Amino acid sequence: MIQNPKRYTITAALPYTNGPIHIGHLAGVYVPSDIYSRYLRLQGRDVLFVCGSDEHGVAISMKAKKEGITPQEVIDKYDGIIRKSFSDFGISFDNYSRTSAKIHHDTASEFFRKLYDKGDFIEEVTEQLYDAKADQFLADRFVVGTCPKCGNEEAYGDQCEKCGSTLNATDLINPKSTITGETPIMKATKHWFLPLDRYEDFLKEWILVGHKNDWKPNVYGQVKSWIDGGLEPRAVTRDLDWGIDVPVEGAEGKKLYVWFDAPIGYISSTKEWALREGKDWEPYWKDQDTKLVHFIGKDNIVFHCIIFPAMLKAEGSYILPDNVPANEFLNLEGNKLSTSKNWAVWLHEYLEEFPNQQDVLRYALTSNAPETKDNDFTWKDFQARNNNELVAIYGNFINRVVVLTNKYYNGIVPTPNKLSEVDEATLTELKAYPAVISSSLERYRFREALSELMNVARLGNKYLADEEPWKVIKDNPERVQTQMYVALQIAAALSSLCEPFLPFTATKLSRILKIKSPLNWNTVAQNSDLIPAGHQIGEAELLFAKIEDEEIQKQIDKLEATKTANKAENKVAEPQKETIQFEDFTKMDIRTGTILEAEKMPKANKLLILKIDTGIDVRTIVSGIAESFKPEDIIGKKVTVLVNLAPRNLRGVESQGMILMTTNAEGKLVFVNPDTDGIANGETIN
């Protein structure tokens, strides 16, 4: 670990521009990286926080094919959505770039060329998967098959999303082309490989020895497993029509592998920032006094802890990451988040449906962050955290302080009198919180840090509840001056300490308290006079609003509709039954009819007794549809009836036929009816 670095370079995983940002991305990467960056800035540190859109690779090509547009149109569309979402949500990047930018193409090409000229690559002709029908080699994401490690039958050619294993397309069992559905063949092609096996000793020393005690167990464990299994050369080029051209002779039609090009995007984003700000980019990547931290999800651990460091080591002039605090996955209402299945809470939609409530989502995601294991986001938990914590604890404290200050002193901070032991102890405890929260943040324990922040609000609530200034004011107004002064110091401290976690709340609270510039983190730790006597504060405003059941139900219904749509899309028809002859079909007498009467069969949950006008007679039919329909709702309903079915006795009632039913996407029974009005009862279906 680097002690007291001169500067920090913080990177957040580049999001693919094949879809918008969802809560899984936020919880895993962007909220924790933003908290960390904001915290360091409040300490007066030199911080560079970079990210950018990842716009190359197969994911973009696949999206373009699916939407019937060009890859350029795909990346322009989603880059716009992602940028606005991040900005509106308050993610405080110093620079957000694009890997389609010229500065990135140039940087990635130069990086590849330097390693190529040094002889760091292996050039090999290998057998790769090829779709003969589509007449193209299949890059990783154009292949699906069975994962050789966990048996998941929907693993991609580069990764199994079920077990998290990183794969090569040729590792898959029973591979299929996602373009045509055909089984690919093997065909020879030339590529360049980074010989990761050459870096095994370096990686063992750097990570397994050097970072054994400070990297998260989930990161360290995954890296150790890879290294212990033996590293092999990894291809850094692909046969693709979208991406950065391989900048050497004999590489026509080849592109840089997206996992070679994408992490270099951190460097090119830094260069872009430096050009705009008139700064030197190199110290942020090449000075040993710089602390480099990568924020990623667990599916990117191998690339950021083995492949990218090997690339940096091969290049020779770059620093290595001090830490890679990867998070696990966030699930949604008990199911895995899925972009393709629309099983997600999309950030841009949340911002529209919950206006001015960015911090509520930040709070809920941080409170439930998947730091050590996969966690589950539910709308009910989101509501409870807002109503029971933000509103009832934090908001309640601030509201009481501001209301009482305006009521007793016209909004002017009172001059304190002699501090009691309780006052002294409360202010001493308050001063300790910056160090306590810092300790958690420095160890990337964001849930723990947020919990300590809320303890500051709890400290304030307890102080007011114990001191009861609203009672004391009658007999000892001088004492209340001191009580309100102490409570206002806690409120002022919260305006600073909450900024990394709840930046919009910090701004609003500072406005209410009329604190013009944010309090420095260290000022809160050292100074008891954060908001001086005589200072004029503003009127009370609610920091947080209660979220009603109706708002939450709307979101739950939205997800249920998605689930229903997915079932309909993925429903597989029953296989065809045994072939029959035309004469077999003509034996069935199927007619249109109308339900005249309907009643429940006594002591039977599933059966209804129906009287049906078949056009040839009125007959009784017993049908097992009672769990799906109320008798009164189906009287007058048009139905299709098999009238020449042999009668059958059901619980003492003779059933003389059968009505035809099917099920919809939700598995509910639906009548099979003629869809044209004016069809008389008794008409035959043939």
XYZ file of C-alpha atoms in Angstrom:
686
model
C 0.000 0.000 0.000
C 1.159 3.524 -0.819
C 1.276 5.716 2.289
C 0.413 9.427 1.945
C 0.368 9.576 -1.865
C 0.812 12.920 -3.640
C -2.148 12.235 -5.890
C -4.877 9.703 -6.624
C -5.938 8.254 -9.976
C -9.335 6.630 -9.582
C -10.907 4.685 -12.421
C -14.436 3.334 -12.767
C -15.069 0.451 -15.163
C -15.972 1.674 -18.644
C -19.662 0.861 -19.271
C -20.531 -0.850 -22.550
C -22.561 1.482 -24.751
C -24.995 -1.272 -25.724
C -27.569 -0.242 -23.148
C -28.322 2.251 -20.349
C -26.960 2.181 -16.785
C -28.846 0.101 -14.199
C -28.657 -0.260 -10.428
C -26.265 -3.226 -10.654
C -23.687 -1.001 -12.362
C -24.254 1.721 -9.760
C -23.967 -0.527 -6.704
C -20.969 -2.415 -8.040
C -18.861 0.410 -9.429
C -20.089 3.971 -9.800
C -21.534 4.829 -6.391
C -18.548 3.484 -4.383
C -16.006 5.112 -6.713
C -17.864 8.422 -6.479
C -18.042 8.231 -2.675
C -14.301 7.577 -2.507
C -13.440 10.417 -4.901
C -15.678 12.941 -3.135
C -14.263 11.943 0.245
C -10.687 12.481 -0.919
C -11.545 15.882 -2.409
C -13.071 16.963 0.916
C -9.694 16.186 2.447
C -8.035 18.509 -0.044
C -6.318 15.673 -1.938
C -5.226 15.823 -5.593
C -7.797 13.501 -7.192
C -8.364 12.476 -10.803
C -11.538 10.413 -11.315
C -11.892 9.076 -14.887
C -14.209 6.868 -16.873
C -15.658 6.659 -20.384
C -17.885 4.712 -22.720
C -16.539 1.347 -23.899
C -17.590 1.440 -27.545
C -15.791 -1.438 -29.233
C -16.173 -5.184 -29.211
C -18.812 -7.711 -30.036
C -21.434 -6.389 -27.608
C -21.812 -3.301 -29.789
C -21.993 -5.306 -33.011
C -24.628 -7.594 -31.501
C -26.750 -4.646 -30.389
C -26.462 -3.060 -33.837
C -27.635 -6.265 -35.524
C -30.531 -6.591 -33.070
C -31.713 -2.996 -33.539
C -31.042 -2.904 -37.285
C -28.722 0.110 -37.057
C -24.980 0.707 -37.415
C -22.516 0.281 -34.539
C -21.837 4.039 -34.668
C -25.543 4.751 -34.193
C -25.608 2.348 -31.234
C -22.698 3.988 -29.426
C -23.941 7.517 -30.091
C -27.390 6.630 -28.756
C -26.285 4.982 -25.535
C -23.308 7.245 -24.854
C -25.792 10.125 -24.742
C -28.138 8.288 -22.361
C -25.302 7.144 -20.100
C -23.609 10.565 -19.914
C -26.831 12.334 -18.972
C -27.733 9.674 -16.410
C -24.351 9.942 -14.686
C -24.513 13.741 -14.687
C -28.074 13.887 -13.357
C -27.218 11.302 -10.689
C -24.236 13.323 -9.494
C -21.363 10.979 -10.396
C -18.458 13.428 -10.185
C -16.108 12.267 -12.946
C -13.281 14.658 -13.724
C -13.433 13.275 -17.245
C -15.811 10.971 -19.071
C -14.453 9.981 -22.473
C -15.212 7.540 -25.307
C -13.071 4.749 -26.702
C -14.229 5.771 -30.193
C -12.388 9.104 -29.743
C -9.264 9.683 -31.847
C -7.144 10.232 -28.732
C -8.057 6.742 -27.559
C -7.450 5.081 -30.933
C -4.036 6.733 -31.027
C -3.187 5.809 -27.417
C -4.247 2.162 -27.774
C -2.442 1.803 -31.113
C 0.753 3.301 -29.681
C 0.550 0.987 -26.670
C 0.147 -2.090 -28.874
C 2.904 -0.951 -31.224
C 5.370 -0.433 -28.370
C 4.806 -3.957 -27.057
C 4.957 -5.312 -30.611
C 8.263 -3.558 -31.335
C 9.728 -4.888 -28.083
C 8.785 -8.426 -29.109
C 6.378 -8.894 -26.206
C 3.697 -10.616 -28.317
C 3.551 -14.139 -29.697
C 2.297 -14.325 -33.288
C 0.448 -17.562 -33.963
C -1.848 -19.165 -36.499
C -4.518 -20.963 -34.495
C -7.796 -22.742 -35.090
C -10.732 -20.483 -34.198
C -14.494 -20.934 -34.355
C -15.941 -19.982 -37.734
C -19.558 -19.693 -38.870
C -19.539 -21.054 -42.420
C -23.098 -19.891 -43.084
C -22.355 -16.298 -42.005
C -18.888 -16.534 -43.580
C -17.107 -15.011 -40.582
C -14.988 -15.886 -37.574
C -16.946 -15.802 -34.348
C -15.699 -13.418 -31.702
C -16.398 -14.328 -28.089
C -19.921 -12.969 -27.696
C -21.086 -14.430 -31.003
C -20.733 -17.895 -29.454
C -22.830 -19.529 -26.738
C -22.459 -23.002 -25.318
C -22.102 -25.040 -22.159
C -19.628 -23.756 -19.574
C -16.965 -26.411 -18.949
C -16.741 -25.388 -15.281
C -20.345 -25.145 -14.064
C -22.482 -26.638 -16.852
C -24.403 -23.436 -17.608
C -25.799 -23.973 -21.105
C -25.921 -20.230 -21.913
C -22.262 -19.288 -21.329
C -20.627 -16.821 -23.709
C -17.342 -17.390 -25.496
C -15.468 -15.058 -23.156
C -17.282 -15.538 -19.864
C -19.844 -17.578 -17.981
C -22.210 -15.145 -16.299
C -23.459 -17.854 -13.941
C -20.185 -18.877 -12.289
C -18.098 -15.850 -13.325
C -15.393 -17.915 -15.046
C -13.396 -16.229 -17.788
C -13.291 -18.454 -20.886
C -12.050 -18.772 -24.423
C -14.688 -19.478 -27.056
C -12.984 -22.779 -27.891
C -13.496 -23.909 -24.267
C -17.273 -24.114 -24.699
C -19.030 -27.463 -24.959
C -21.551 -27.698 -27.838
C -20.881 -24.149 -29.111
C -23.460 -22.422 -31.307
C -23.246 -19.270 -33.386
C -25.554 -16.533 -32.116
C -25.702 -15.172 -35.671
C -27.148 -18.193 -37.446
C -27.620 -20.815 -34.736
C -25.246 -23.112 -36.643
C -22.555 -25.229 -35.027
C -19.277 -23.488 -35.905
C -16.306 -25.181 -37.483
C -12.622 -24.670 -36.697
C -10.647 -22.557 -39.155
C -7.096 -21.248 -39.152
C -6.435 -17.542 -38.508
C -3.463 -15.456 -37.357
C -3.487 -13.539 -34.080
C -1.166 -11.897 -31.566
C -1.004 -13.185 -27.991
C 0.185 -11.646 -24.730
C 2.174 -14.418 -23.012
C 0.692 -14.160 -19.523
C 2.743 -17.168 -18.420
C 5.872 -14.968 -18.583
C 4.369 -12.771 -15.860
C 3.416 -15.499 -13.383
C 6.354 -14.855 -11.048
C 5.778 -11.100 -11.133
C 2.052 -11.509 -10.407
C 2.708 -13.963 -7.569
C 5.119 -11.563 -5.915
C 3.073 -8.411 -6.553
C -0.379 -9.744 -5.597
C -0.141 -13.024 -3.706
C 2.669 -11.728 -1.478
C 2.473 -7.947 -1.735
C -1.294 -7.537 -1.430
C -2.237 -10.530 0.681
C -3.377 -8.398 3.606
C -4.931 -5.330 1.989
C -6.899 -6.592 -1.042
C -10.471 -7.810 -0.575
C -10.737 -11.590 -0.071
C -13.058 -12.045 -3.072
C -10.521 -10.297 -5.350
C -7.457 -11.979 -3.886
C -9.121 -15.400 -4.003
C -10.120 -15.154 -7.650
C -6.674 -13.936 -8.695
C -4.957 -16.670 -6.680
C -7.150 -19.312 -8.295
C -6.158 -18.093 -11.757
C -2.463 -17.917 -11.003
C -2.442 -21.285 -9.219
C -4.151 -22.820 -12.260
C -1.310 -21.670 -14.515
C -1.507 -18.721 -16.882
C -1.522 -19.131 -20.648
C -0.983 -16.729 -23.570
C -4.077 -14.620 -24.242
C -5.054 -13.307 -27.681
C -5.090 -9.495 -27.882
C -6.530 -9.340 -31.409
C -9.788 -10.486 -32.954
C -11.354 -11.090 -36.364
C -13.966 -8.311 -36.270
C -15.325 -5.489 -38.379
C -15.763 -3.048 -35.480
C -12.968 -1.706 -33.292
C -9.412 -0.385 -33.455
C -7.309 -1.656 -36.343
C -4.279 -3.726 -35.357
C -1.464 -1.297 -36.323
C 0.983 -3.722 -37.938
C 1.502 -5.182 -41.390
C -0.274 -8.430 -42.118
C -3.129 -7.614 -39.752
C -5.722 -6.520 -42.279
C -9.253 -7.221 -41.024
C -8.024 -7.646 -37.443
C -9.055 -5.456 -34.502
C -7.620 -5.029 -31.028
C -9.392 -7.257 -28.546
C -11.770 -5.054 -26.536
C -10.178 -6.185 -23.274
C -6.812 -4.957 -24.530
C -8.190 -1.654 -25.758
C -10.748 -0.845 -23.007
C -8.475 -0.453 -19.925
C -6.188 1.764 -21.979
C -9.305 3.962 -22.084
C -8.441 5.070 -18.546
C -5.152 6.444 -19.859
C -6.649 8.122 -22.920
C -9.388 9.666 -20.732
C -6.629 11.083 -18.529
C -4.886 12.521 -21.581
C -8.141 14.099 -22.741
C -8.622 15.699 -19.298
C -5.035 16.959 -19.201
C -5.329 18.587 -22.640
C -8.518 20.349 -21.613
C -7.202 21.490 -18.227
C -3.662 22.351 -19.374
C -2.071 19.740 -17.110
C 0.546 17.021 -17.444
C -1.109 13.589 -17.586
C 1.967 11.464 -16.961
C 2.334 11.879 -13.165
C -1.147 10.387 -12.741
C 0.018 7.176 -14.414
C 3.793 7.091 -14.096
C 4.750 8.663 -10.748
C 5.406 6.223 -7.904
C 3.788 8.707 -5.491
C 0.439 8.244 -7.262
C -2.139 5.853 -5.821
C -4.038 4.074 -8.614
C -7.364 2.468 -7.647
C -9.644 0.537 -10.041
C -13.343 0.252 -9.123
C -14.925 -2.699 -10.947
C -17.451 -5.527 -10.649
C -16.335 -9.084 -9.928
C -16.701 -10.104 -13.585
C -13.788 -7.785 -14.433
C -11.321 -8.961 -11.771
C -9.151 -11.070 -14.059
C -8.790 -8.300 -16.628
C -7.854 -5.621 -14.076
C -5.696 -7.762 -11.797
C -3.883 -10.015 -14.278
C -4.189 -8.931 -17.917
C -4.007 -5.115 -17.590
C -1.179 -5.220 -14.993
C 0.724 -7.593 -17.282
C 0.243 -5.098 -20.112
C 1.471 -2.215 -17.916
C 4.434 -4.270 -16.727
C 5.327 -5.172 -20.309
C 5.181 -1.511 -21.377
C 7.481 -0.643 -18.508
C 6.782 2.990 -17.601
C 3.414 2.769 -15.823
C 2.524 2.328 -12.151
C 0.396 -0.618 -11.013
C -2.900 -0.404 -9.128
C -2.607 -0.024 -5.378
C -6.003 -1.667 -4.953
C -8.858 -3.141 -6.989
C -11.859 -3.149 -4.597
C -14.233 -5.154 -6.770
C -17.796 -5.742 -5.588
C -19.966 -8.804 -6.049
C -23.287 -8.702 -7.959
C -26.573 -7.032 -7.028
C -29.721 -8.996 -7.788
C -33.197 -7.538 -8.265
C -36.227 -8.890 -6.383
C -34.610 -12.309 -6.043
C -33.504 -12.660 -9.668
C -30.261 -11.864 -11.448
C -30.161 -8.507 -13.213
C -30.343 -8.938 -16.982
C -30.006 -6.239 -19.619
C -31.239 -8.523 -22.390
C -34.332 -9.559 -20.407
C -35.048 -5.982 -19.236
C -34.892 -7.238 -15.652
C -33.381 -4.081 -14.225
C -34.038 -0.733 -12.638
C -32.678 1.654 -15.260
C -31.060 4.807 -13.920
C -32.531 7.193 -16.508
C -36.025 5.860 -15.796
C -35.529 6.098 -12.028
C -34.486 9.754 -12.373
C -37.706 10.487 -14.266
C -39.989 8.545 -11.932
C -38.364 9.692 -8.662
C -37.409 13.316 -9.395
C -34.961 14.969 -6.961
C -34.465 11.684 -5.106
C -31.011 10.744 -6.355
C -29.691 10.441 -2.811
C -32.399 7.974 -1.802
C -31.123 5.517 -4.413
C -27.494 6.264 -3.504
C -28.335 5.563 0.130
C -30.258 2.363 -0.571
C -27.540 0.979 -2.866
C -24.726 1.836 -0.452
C -26.606 0.415 2.556
C -27.087 -2.818 0.644
C -23.840 -2.795 -1.348
C -22.656 -6.271 -2.464
C -19.189 -5.771 -0.986
C -18.496 -9.325 0.173
C -21.354 -11.346 -1.342
C -24.180 -10.984 -3.840
C -27.024 -8.910 -2.396
C -30.638 -8.322 -3.385
C -32.363 -5.010 -4.156
C -36.091 -4.914 -3.448
C -38.438 -1.978 -3.784
C -39.867 -2.633 -0.316
C -36.381 -2.386 1.215
C -35.751 0.804 -0.792
C -38.944 2.294 0.655
C -38.117 1.184 4.203
C -34.608 2.652 4.095
C -36.009 5.975 2.929
C -38.946 6.171 5.324
C -37.401 4.546 8.417
C -33.858 5.891 8.134
C -33.464 8.944 5.900
C -36.812 10.498 6.842
C -37.199 9.250 10.427
C -33.576 9.649 11.583
C -31.586 12.081 9.433
C -34.421 14.278 8.171
C -36.184 14.305 11.522
C -33.095 15.579 13.349
C -32.374 18.379 10.879
C -36.023 19.457 10.798
C -36.235 19.702 14.587
C -33.007 21.701 14.836
C -33.960 24.192 12.134
C -37.579 24.581 13.284
C -36.569 25.203 16.923
C -33.785 27.628 15.967
C -36.244 29.666 13.907
C -38.909 29.455 16.613
C -36.694 30.481 19.526
C -34.087 32.732 17.892
C -35.514 33.833 14.536
C -32.987 31.583 12.804
C -29.886 33.065 14.446
C -27.398 30.612 15.970
C -27.515 31.346 19.729
C -24.472 32.140 21.842
C -23.740 29.146 24.077
C -23.344 29.399 27.821
C -21.254 27.066 29.925
C -21.074 23.579 28.403
C -22.293 20.690 30.539
C -20.563 17.319 30.671
C -23.158 16.003 28.213
C -22.413 18.898 25.835
C -18.671 18.298 26.051
C -19.055 14.548 25.546
C -21.383 15.076 22.559
C -19.012 17.512 20.817
C -16.041 15.238 21.545
C -17.901 12.275 20.023
C -18.825 14.414 17.020
C -15.163 15.272 16.400
C -14.287 11.583 16.365
C -16.645 10.692 13.517
C -14.532 11.986 10.582
C -11.707 9.624 11.601
C -14.144 6.737 12.132
C -15.766 7.245 8.712
C -12.352 7.747 7.098
C -11.116 4.452 8.507
C -13.975 2.623 6.821
C -13.600 4.479 3.509
C -9.846 3.923 3.359
C -10.552 0.186 3.630
C -13.308 0.437 0.968
C -16.017 -0.501 3.473
C -18.687 1.842 2.188
C -21.642 0.211 3.940
C -19.842 0.518 7.251
C -18.914 4.155 6.532
C -22.519 5.053 5.690
C -23.710 3.399 8.891
C -21.290 5.593 10.855
C -22.603 8.683 9.060
C -26.123 7.790 10.177
C -24.783 7.420 13.702
C -23.975 11.152 13.597
C -27.667 11.850 12.925
C -28.567 9.396 15.693
C -26.198 11.268 18.003
C -28.144 14.451 17.266
C -31.526 12.826 17.797
C -30.414 11.293 21.098
C -29.005 14.605 22.285
C -32.276 16.430 21.595
C -34.413 13.622 23.034
C -32.346 13.548 26.255
C -32.025 17.315 26.641
C -35.631 18.185 25.668
C -35.085 21.899 24.877
C -38.815 22.316 24.155
C -39.450 21.622 27.863
C -36.405 23.376 29.292
C -37.197 26.627 27.425
C -39.946 27.461 29.943
C -37.719 27.555 33.021
C -34.142 27.808 31.758
C -33.855 29.623 28.385
C -30.108 30.190 28.925
C -29.573 26.423 28.957
C -31.536 26.029 25.711
C -29.146 28.460 23.971
C -26.326 25.998 24.647
C -28.426 22.984 23.688
C -29.415 24.473 20.344
C -25.858 25.612 19.678
C -24.584 22.037 20.188
C -27.359 20.585 18.025
C -26.513 23.061 15.248
C -22.864 21.948 15.318
C -24.019 18.374 14.657
C -26.195 19.604 11.786
C -23.279 21.543 10.294
C -21.013 18.498 10.585
C -23.590 16.415 8.735
C -23.568 18.892 5.833
C -19.908 17.999 5.262
C -19.719 14.348 6.314
C -22.695 13.337 4.165
C -21.338 14.944 0.975
C -19.528 11.835 -0.353
C -22.611 9.665 0.183
C -25.514 12.098 -0.306
C -24.201 15.052 -2.340
C -27.612 16.524 -3.182
C -28.603 16.385 0.490
C -25.317 18.061 1.453
C -26.038 20.915 -0.959
C -29.604 21.306 0.304
C -28.551 21.195 3.957
C -25.783 23.739 3.354
C -28.377 26.006 1.752
C -30.746 25.634 4.711
C -27.910 26.362 7.146
C -26.549 29.080 4.800
C -23.073 27.548 4.832
C -21.557 29.093 1.706
C -18.574 26.788 1.160
C -18.348 23.096 2.145
C -16.623 22.421 5.445
C -13.318 20.605 5.050
C -13.327 17.048 6.392
C -10.507 17.839 8.819
C -12.254 21.005 10.053
C -15.095 18.849 11.363
C -12.572 16.730 13.249
C -10.738 19.667 14.802
C -13.230 22.475 15.323
C -16.243 22.639 17.651
C -17.370 25.981 16.247
C -18.490 24.791 12.804
C -21.393 27.209 12.608
C -20.696 30.279 14.786
C -23.003 32.121 17.138
C -24.780 34.970 15.385
C -24.919 33.118 12.047
C -28.281 33.385 10.294
C -29.759 30.106 9.023
C -32.688 29.682 6.631
C -36.205 28.356 6.966
C -36.943 24.671 7.493
C -37.315 22.416 4.450
C -37.866 18.683 4.397
C -34.632 16.982 3.396
C -36.413 13.755 2.481
C -40.002 12.945 1.549
C -41.853 9.808 2.598
C -42.333 7.345 -0.247
C -45.889 5.987 -0.338
C -46.979 2.407 -0.997
C -48.577 3.411 -4.307
C -45.232 4.545 -5.748
C -43.576 1.281 -4.766
C -46.427 -0.860 -6.064
C -46.120 0.886 -9.410
C -42.478 -0.241 -9.646
C -43.315 -3.785 -8.564
C -46.088 -3.943 -11.175
C -43.620 -2.704 -13.788
C -41.267 -5.589 -12.986
C -44.132 -8.081 -13.022
C -45.062 -6.851 -16.498
C -41.459 -7.436 -17.563
C -41.567 -10.945 -16.122
C -44.779 -11.669 -18.030
C -43.325 -10.311 -21.270
C -40.216 -12.460 -20.817
C -42.328 -15.562 -20.263
C -44.279 -14.837 -23.425
C -41.102 -14.239 -25.430
C -39.351 -17.317 -24.121
C -42.325 -19.658 -24.035
C -41.627 -22.867 -25.893
C -44.563 -24.504 -27.639
C -45.459 -28.059 -26.716
C -44.027 -30.538 -29.200
C -46.359 -31.851 -31.889
C -48.337 -34.926 -30.940
C -48.431 -38.152 -32.933
C -49.577 -37.635 -36.533
C -53.248 -38.395 -37.211
C -55.184 -38.844 -40.445
C -57.827 -36.445 -41.771
C -60.490 -38.987 -40.942
C -59.419 -38.857 -37.272
C -60.036 -35.099 -37.216
C -63.421 -35.358 -38.918
C -64.632 -37.617 -36.128
C -64.548 -34.619 -33.745
C -67.694 -32.468 -33.732
C -66.540 -29.028 -32.544
C -69.182 -26.280 -32.357
C -69.662 -22.748 -31.104
C -71.857 -22.254 -28.069
C -72.832 -19.855 -25.264
C -72.686 -20.345 -21.496
C -76.203 -19.836 -20.121
C -75.656 -20.791 -16.466
C -72.646 -21.423 -14.235
C -72.314 -22.580 -10.643
C -69.652 -24.102 -8.431
C -69.604 -27.839 -7.915
C -70.258 -28.485 -4.166
C -67.117 -29.517 -2.229
C -64.889 -29.121 -5.298
C -62.441 -26.224 -5.647
C -61.687 -26.621 -9.352
C -65.009 -27.575 -10.957
C -67.814 -25.458 -12.403
C -71.155 -26.865 -13.620
C -72.045 -25.105 -16.873
C -75.273 -25.045 -18.916
C -74.275 -24.429 -22.533
C -76.417 -23.685 -25.602
C -74.637 -25.679 -28.317
C -77.116 -24.760 -31.047
C -78.298 -28.354 -31.192
C -79.357 -28.542 -27.547
C -78.726 -27.130 -24.072
C -76.442 -29.471 -22.186
C -74.497 -29.751 -18.964
C -70.691 -29.678 -19.067
C -68.447 -29.901 -15.992
C -65.231 -27.890 -16.458
C -62.156 -27.563 -14.243
C -61.901 -23.775 -14.500
C -63.254 -22.647 -11.106
C -59.856 -21.380 -9.887
C -59.583 -19.067 -12.906
C -63.139 -17.751 -13.343
C -66.041 -16.685 -11.138
C -69.371 -18.220 -12.270
C -71.086 -14.831 -12.613
C -68.295 -13.499 -14.855
C -68.647 -16.089 -17.609
C -72.430 -16.199 -18.119
C -73.086 -15.164 -21.724
C -69.520 -16.084 -22.736
C -69.008 -17.513 -26.234
C -67.156 -20.838 -26.115
C -65.933 -23.594 -28.375
C -67.277 -27.031 -27.461
C -66.387 -30.601 -28.373
C -69.954 -31.938 -28.425
C -69.489 -35.599 -29.385
C -67.174 -36.499 -26.512
C -68.433 -39.566 -24.639
C -70.349 -38.475 -21.477
C -68.498 -38.783 -18.159
C -69.815 -38.792 -14.606
C -68.034 -36.246 -12.376
C -69.114 -36.201 -8.702
C -72.616 -37.356 -9.622
C -73.087 -34.924 -12.525
C -73.003 -36.197 -16.112
C -70.719 -34.004 -18.249
C -71.724 -34.043 -21.921
C -68.746 -32.522 -23.741
C -65.726 -30.338 -23.234
C -65.006 -26.631 -23.745
C -61.696 -25.746 -25.419
C -59.151 -23.694 -23.405
C -55.522 -22.559 -23.661
C -53.142 -20.615 -21.376
C -51.582 -17.186 -21.829
C -48.003 -16.094 -21.005
C -48.879 -15.829 -17.312
C -50.158 -19.392 -17.258
C -53.789 -18.277 -16.871
C -56.625 -20.112 -18.598
C -58.125 -18.411 -21.663
C -61.224 -19.418 -23.641
C -60.609 -20.443 -27.272
C -63.329 -18.416 -29.002
C -64.288 -17.314 -32.516
C -63.109 -13.665 -32.782
C -65.865 -12.529 -35.170
C -69.231 -11.257 -33.937
C -72.470 -12.739 -35.245
C -71.463 -16.395 -35.271
C -74.530 -18.404 -34.247
C -74.516 -21.185 -31.684
C -74.153 -24.591 -33.287
C -71.840 -23.543 -36.136
C -69.329 -26.294 -36.768
C -65.555 -25.770 -36.727
C -63.786 -27.773 -39.401
